CSV table of C-alpha atoms and ligand atoms in Angstrom, one decimal:
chain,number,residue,atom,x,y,z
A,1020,UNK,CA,33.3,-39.8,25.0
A,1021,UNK,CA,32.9,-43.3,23.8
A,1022,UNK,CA,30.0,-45.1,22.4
A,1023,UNK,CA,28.5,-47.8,24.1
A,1024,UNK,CA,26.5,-50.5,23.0
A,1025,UNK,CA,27.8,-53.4,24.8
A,1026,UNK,CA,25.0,-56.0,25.3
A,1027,UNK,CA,23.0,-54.6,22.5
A,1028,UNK,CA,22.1,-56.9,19.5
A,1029,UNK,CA,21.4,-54.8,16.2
A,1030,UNK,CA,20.2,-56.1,12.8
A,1031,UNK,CA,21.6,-53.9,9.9
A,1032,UNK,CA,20.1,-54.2,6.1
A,1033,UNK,CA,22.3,-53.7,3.4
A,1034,UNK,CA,25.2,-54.9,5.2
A,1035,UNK,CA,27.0,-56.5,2.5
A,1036,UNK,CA,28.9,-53.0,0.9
A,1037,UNK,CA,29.3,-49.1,1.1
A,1038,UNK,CA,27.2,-47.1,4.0
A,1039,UNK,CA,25.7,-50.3,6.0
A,1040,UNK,CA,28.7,-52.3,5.7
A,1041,UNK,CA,30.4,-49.4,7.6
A,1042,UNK,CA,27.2,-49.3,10.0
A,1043,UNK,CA,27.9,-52.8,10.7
A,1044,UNK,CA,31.1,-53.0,11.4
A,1045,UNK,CA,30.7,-49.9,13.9
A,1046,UNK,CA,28.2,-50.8,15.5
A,1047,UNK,CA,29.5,-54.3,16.7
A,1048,UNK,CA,33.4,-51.9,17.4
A,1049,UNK,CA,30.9,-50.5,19.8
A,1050,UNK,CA,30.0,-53.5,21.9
A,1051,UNK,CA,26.6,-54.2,19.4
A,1052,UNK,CA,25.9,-57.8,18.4
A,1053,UNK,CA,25.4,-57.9,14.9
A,1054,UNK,CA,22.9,-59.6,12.2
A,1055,UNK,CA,24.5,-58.6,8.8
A,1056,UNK,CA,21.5,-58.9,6.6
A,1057,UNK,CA,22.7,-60.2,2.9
A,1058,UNK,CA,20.7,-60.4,0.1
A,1059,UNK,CA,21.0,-63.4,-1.9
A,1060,UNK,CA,23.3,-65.6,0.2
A,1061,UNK,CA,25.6,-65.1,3.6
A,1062,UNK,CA,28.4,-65.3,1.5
A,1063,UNK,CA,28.0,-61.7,0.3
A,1064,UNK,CA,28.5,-61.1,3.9
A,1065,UNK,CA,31.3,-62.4,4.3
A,1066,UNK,CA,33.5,-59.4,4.0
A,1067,UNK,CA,31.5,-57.7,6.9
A,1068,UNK,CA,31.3,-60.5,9.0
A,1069,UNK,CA,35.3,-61.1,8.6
A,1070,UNK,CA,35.8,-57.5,9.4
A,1071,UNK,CA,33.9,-57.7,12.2
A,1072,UNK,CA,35.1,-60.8,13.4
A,1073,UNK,CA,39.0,-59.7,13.1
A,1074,UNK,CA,38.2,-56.7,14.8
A,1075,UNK,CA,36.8,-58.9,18.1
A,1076,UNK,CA,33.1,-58.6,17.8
A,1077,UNK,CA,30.0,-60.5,17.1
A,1078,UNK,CA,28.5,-61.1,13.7
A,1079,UNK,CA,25.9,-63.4,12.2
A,1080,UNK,CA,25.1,-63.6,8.7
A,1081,UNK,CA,21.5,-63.8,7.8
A,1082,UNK,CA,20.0,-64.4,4.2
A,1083,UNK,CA,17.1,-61.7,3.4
A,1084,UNK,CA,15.1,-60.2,0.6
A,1085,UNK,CA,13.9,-57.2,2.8
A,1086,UNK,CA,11.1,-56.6,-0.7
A,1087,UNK,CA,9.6,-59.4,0.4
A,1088,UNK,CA,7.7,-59.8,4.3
A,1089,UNK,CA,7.4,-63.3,4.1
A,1090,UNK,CA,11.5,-63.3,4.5
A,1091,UNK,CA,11.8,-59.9,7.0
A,1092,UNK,CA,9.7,-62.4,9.2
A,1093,UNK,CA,11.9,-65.4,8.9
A,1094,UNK,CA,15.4,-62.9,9.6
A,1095,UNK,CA,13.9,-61.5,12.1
A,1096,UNK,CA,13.2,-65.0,13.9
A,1097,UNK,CA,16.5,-66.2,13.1
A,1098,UNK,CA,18.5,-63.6,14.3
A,1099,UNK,CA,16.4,-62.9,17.7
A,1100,UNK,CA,16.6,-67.2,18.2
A,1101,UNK,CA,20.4,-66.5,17.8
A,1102,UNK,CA,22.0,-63.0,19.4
A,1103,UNK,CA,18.5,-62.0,21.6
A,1104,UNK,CA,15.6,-59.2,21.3
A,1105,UNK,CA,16.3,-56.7,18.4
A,1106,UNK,CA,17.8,-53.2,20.7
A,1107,UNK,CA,18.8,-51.4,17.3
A,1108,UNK,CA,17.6,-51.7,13.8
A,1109,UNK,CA,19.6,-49.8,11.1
A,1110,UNK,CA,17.3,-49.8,7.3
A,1111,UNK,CA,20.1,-49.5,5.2
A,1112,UNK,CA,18.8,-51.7,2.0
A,1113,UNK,CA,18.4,-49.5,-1.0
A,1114,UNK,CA,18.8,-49.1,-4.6
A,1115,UNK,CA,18.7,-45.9,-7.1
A,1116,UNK,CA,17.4,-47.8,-9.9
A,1117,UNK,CA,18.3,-47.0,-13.7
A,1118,UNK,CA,18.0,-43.7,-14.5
A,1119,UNK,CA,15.4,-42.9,-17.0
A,1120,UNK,CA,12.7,-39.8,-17.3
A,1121,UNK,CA,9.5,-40.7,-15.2
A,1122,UNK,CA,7.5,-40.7,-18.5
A,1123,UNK,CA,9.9,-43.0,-19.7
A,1124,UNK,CA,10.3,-45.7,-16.8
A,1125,UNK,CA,10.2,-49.0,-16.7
A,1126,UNK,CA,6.9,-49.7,-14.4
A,1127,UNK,CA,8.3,-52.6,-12.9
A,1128,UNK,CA,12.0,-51.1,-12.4
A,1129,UNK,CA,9.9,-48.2,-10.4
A,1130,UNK,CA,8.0,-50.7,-8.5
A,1131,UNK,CA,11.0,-52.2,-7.4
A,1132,UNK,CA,13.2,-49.3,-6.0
A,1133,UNK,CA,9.9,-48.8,-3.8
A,1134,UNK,CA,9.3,-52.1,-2.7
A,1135,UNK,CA,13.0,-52.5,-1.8
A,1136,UNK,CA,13.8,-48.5,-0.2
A,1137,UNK,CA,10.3,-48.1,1.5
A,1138,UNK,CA,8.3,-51.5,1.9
A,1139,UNK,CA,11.8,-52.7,3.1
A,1140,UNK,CA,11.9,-50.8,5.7
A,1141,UNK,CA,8.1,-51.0,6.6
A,1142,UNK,CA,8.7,-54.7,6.9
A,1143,UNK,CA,11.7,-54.5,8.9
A,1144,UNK,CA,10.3,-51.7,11.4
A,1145,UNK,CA,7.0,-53.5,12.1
A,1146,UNK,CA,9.1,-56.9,13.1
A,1147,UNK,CA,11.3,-54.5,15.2
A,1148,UNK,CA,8.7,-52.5,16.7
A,1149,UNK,CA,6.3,-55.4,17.8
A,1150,UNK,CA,9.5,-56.5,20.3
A,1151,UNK,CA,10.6,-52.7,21.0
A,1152,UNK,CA,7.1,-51.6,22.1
A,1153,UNK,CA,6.3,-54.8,24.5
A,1154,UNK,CA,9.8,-54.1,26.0
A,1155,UNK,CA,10.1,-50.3,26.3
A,1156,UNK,CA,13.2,-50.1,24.2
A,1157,UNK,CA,14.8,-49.7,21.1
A,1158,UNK,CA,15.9,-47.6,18.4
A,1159,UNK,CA,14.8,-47.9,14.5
A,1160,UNK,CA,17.8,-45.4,11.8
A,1161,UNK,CA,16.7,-45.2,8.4
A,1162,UNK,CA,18.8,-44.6,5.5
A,1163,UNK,CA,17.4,-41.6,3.3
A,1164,UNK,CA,19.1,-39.8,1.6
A,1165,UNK,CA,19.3,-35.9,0.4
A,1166,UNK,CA,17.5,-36.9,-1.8
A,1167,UNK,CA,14.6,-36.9,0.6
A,1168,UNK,CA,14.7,-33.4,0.0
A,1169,UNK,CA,16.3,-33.0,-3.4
A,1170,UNK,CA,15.1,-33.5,-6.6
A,1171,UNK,CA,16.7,-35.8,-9.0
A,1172,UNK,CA,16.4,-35.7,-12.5
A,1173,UNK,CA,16.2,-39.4,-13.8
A,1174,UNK,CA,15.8,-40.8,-10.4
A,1175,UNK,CA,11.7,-40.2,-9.6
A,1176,UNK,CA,11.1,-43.5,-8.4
A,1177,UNK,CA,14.4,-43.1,-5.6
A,1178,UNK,CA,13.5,-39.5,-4.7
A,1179,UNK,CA,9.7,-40.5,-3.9
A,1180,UNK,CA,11.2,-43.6,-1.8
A,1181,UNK,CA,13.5,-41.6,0.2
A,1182,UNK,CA,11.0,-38.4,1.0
A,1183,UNK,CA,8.1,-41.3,2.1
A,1184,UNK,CA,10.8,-42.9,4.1
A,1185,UNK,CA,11.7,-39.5,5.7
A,1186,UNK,CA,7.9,-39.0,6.6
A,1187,UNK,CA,7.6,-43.4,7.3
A,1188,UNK,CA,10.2,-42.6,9.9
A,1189,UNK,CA,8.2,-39.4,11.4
A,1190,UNK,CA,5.3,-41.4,11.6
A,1191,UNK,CA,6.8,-44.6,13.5
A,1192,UNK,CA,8.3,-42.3,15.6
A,1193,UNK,CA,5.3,-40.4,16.9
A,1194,UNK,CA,3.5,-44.0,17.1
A,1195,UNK,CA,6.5,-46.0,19.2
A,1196,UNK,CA,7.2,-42.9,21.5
A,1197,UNK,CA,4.4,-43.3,24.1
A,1198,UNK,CA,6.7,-47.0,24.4
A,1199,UNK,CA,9.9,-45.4,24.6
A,1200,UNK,CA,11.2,-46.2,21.1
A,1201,UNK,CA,12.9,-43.8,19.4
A,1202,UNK,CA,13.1,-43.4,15.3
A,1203,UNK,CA,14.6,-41.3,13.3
A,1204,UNK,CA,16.2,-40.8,9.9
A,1205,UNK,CA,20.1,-40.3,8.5
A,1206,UNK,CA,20.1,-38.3,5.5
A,1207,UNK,CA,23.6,-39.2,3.8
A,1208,UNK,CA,25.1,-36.8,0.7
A,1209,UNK,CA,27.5,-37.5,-1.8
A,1210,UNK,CA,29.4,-40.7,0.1
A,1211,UNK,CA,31.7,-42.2,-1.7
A,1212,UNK,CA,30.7,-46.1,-2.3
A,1213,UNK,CA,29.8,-48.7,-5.3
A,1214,UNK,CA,26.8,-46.9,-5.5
A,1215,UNK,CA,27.8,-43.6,-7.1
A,1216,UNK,CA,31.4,-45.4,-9.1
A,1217,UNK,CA,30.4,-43.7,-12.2
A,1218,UNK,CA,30.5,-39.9,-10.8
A,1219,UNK,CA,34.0,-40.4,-8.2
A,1220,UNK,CA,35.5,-42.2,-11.3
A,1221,UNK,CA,35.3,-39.4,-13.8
A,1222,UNK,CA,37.2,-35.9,-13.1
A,1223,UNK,CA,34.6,-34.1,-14.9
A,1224,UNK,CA,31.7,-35.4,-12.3
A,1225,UNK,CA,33.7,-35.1,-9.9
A,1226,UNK,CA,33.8,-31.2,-10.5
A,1227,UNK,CA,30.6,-31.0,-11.1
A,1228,UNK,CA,29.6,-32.5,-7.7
A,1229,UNK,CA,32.0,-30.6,-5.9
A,1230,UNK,CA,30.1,-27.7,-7.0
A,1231,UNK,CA,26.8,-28.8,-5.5
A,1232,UNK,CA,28.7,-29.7,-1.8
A,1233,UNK,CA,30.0,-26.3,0.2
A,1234,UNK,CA,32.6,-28.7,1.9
A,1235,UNK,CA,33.5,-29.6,-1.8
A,1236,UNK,CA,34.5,-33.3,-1.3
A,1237,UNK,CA,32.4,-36.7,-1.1
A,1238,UNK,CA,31.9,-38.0,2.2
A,1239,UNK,CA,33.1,-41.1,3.4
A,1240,UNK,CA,31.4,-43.9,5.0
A,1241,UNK,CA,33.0,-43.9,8.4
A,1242,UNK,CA,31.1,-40.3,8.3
A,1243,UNK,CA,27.9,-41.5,8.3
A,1244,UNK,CA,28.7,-44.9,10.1
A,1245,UNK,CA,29.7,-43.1,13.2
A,1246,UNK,CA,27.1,-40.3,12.9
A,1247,UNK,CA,24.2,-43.8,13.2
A,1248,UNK,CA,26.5,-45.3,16.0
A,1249,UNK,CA,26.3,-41.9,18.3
A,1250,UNK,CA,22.4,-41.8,17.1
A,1251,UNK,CA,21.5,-45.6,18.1
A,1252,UNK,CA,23.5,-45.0,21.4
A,1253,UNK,CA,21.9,-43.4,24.9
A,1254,UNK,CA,23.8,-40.6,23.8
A,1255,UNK,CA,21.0,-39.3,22.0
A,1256,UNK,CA,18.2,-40.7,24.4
A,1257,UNK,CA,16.3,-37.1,23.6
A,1258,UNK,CA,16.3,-37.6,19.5
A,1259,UNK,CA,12.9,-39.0,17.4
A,1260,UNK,CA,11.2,-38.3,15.2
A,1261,UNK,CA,13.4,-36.1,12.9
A,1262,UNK,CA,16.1,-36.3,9.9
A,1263,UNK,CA,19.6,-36.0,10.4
A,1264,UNK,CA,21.4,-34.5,7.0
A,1265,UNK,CA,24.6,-35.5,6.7
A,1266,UNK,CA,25.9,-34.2,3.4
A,1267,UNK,CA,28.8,-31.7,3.3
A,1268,UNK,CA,25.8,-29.2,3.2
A,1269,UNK,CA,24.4,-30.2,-0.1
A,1270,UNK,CA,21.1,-29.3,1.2
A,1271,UNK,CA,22.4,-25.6,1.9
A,1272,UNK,CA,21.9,-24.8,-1.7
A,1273,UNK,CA,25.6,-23.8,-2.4
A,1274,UNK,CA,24.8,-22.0,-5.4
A,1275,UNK,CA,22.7,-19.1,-3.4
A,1276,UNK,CA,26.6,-18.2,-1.9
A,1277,UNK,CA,26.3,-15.9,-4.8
A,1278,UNK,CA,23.0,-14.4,-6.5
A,1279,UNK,CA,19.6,-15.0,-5.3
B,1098,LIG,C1,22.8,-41.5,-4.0
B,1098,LIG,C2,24.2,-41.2,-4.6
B,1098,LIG,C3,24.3,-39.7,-4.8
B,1098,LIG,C4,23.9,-38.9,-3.6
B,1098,LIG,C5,24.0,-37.4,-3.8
B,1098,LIG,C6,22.6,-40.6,-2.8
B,1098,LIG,O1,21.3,-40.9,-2.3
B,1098,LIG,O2,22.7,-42.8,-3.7
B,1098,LIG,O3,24.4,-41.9,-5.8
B,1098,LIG,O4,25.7,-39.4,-5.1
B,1098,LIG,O5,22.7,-39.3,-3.2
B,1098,LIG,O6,23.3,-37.0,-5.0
């Protein structure tokens, strides 16, 4: 079976590296039409753009601090002026944050992984949804993470993003359906990108991690990349409203395989 989305113009945040630079450039091997949304200038999108480009599709690089609505609202116009209405919207844009004990936190760090990992994809899904619900059409991925569903020492203000971003996307979904818009959530593990270095980097992490996945590697991005490409297609015209974990089984709680 192959993937479709010839004709389809999709806007993907976090573009520029790791998961939703592989999101990207799938989408657009699939037919999509692509707005790679970079942060502080196009030329971080370069790379994805290039790739895209090489490989024969479409790609436009848009500038876009998706913390901030005021320029959401201006990407939004630029790239619908440019490849057409939005058919596929990907939230991809996050950070982790420094890791520090809640009590300890920075305020202003915390504030920040929220505004960025949840208001960024509020702000992004209300400009999609206002051109998906007047049209009948469209589908809205969000990035989570296990750690919707996992705790994480160190990381309170990412967990908290991730689990309202699960319940965001629920939400959406039960608000767009009556229009014929689906959304739904990816849950990645373990992936291997820039984001996690410090862990694939050192053997000792590495084992440890391994110990906490039942398929006992780090995934890849390709994994996920595809996984969002079969889930923004017609393929799955009957899914909403729900996560999709995608994570080696890290959320199956390996260490129950012995004990209890
Ligand atoms: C984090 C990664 C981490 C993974 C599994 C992801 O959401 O961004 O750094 O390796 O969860 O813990």
């Amino acid at each position: 079976m192959k993937i479709e989305l010839n004709g389809k113009v999709a806007l993907v945040t976090g573009a520029t590296s790791g998961i939703g630079q592989a999101i990207a450039q799938t989408l657009a091997g699939c037919g999509a039409s692509v707005a790679v949304i970079c942060l502080a200038d196009v030329e971080q999108g370069a790379a994805t753009v290039r790739a895209i480009t090489e490989a024969g599709g479409h790609a436009l690089p848009l500038r876009c601090d998706v913390s901030d609505a005021a320029s959401v609202q201006a990407a939004f116009a630029q790239a619908e002026q440019a490849l057409g209405p939005i058919d596929i919207l990907v939230n991809c844009a996050g950070i982790d944050g420094a890791a520090a004990l809640s009590w300890e936190a920075d305020a202003a760090a915390w504030r920040k992984v929220v505004e960025v990992n949840l208001f960024g994809a509020f702000y992004c899904a209300q400009q999609a949804l206002r051109g998906m619900t007047a049209r009948r059409s469209g589908v809205i991925v969000n990035i989570t993470s296990v750690h919707e569903a996992i705790a994480w020492t160190g990381y309170s203000a990412y967990t908290s993003s991730k689990a309202a971003l699960s319940m965001l996307t629920k939400t959406l979904a039960q608000e767009a359906a009556p229009f014929g818009v689906r959304v739904l959530a990816v849950a990645p593990g373990a992936i291997q990108t820039d984001i996690n270095k410090a862990v694939w980097s050192d053997p000792a992490a590495m084992a440890d991690l391994a110990t906490k996945i039942p398929l006992a590697r780090m995934g890849q991005t390709r994994e996920i990349a595809e996984l969002v490409a079969v889930l923004a297609s017609d393929v799955a015209s009957y899914v909403t409203g729900t996560t999709v974990f995608a994570d080696g089984g890290m959320t199956d709680y390996p260490n129950f395989a012995h004990g209890g």
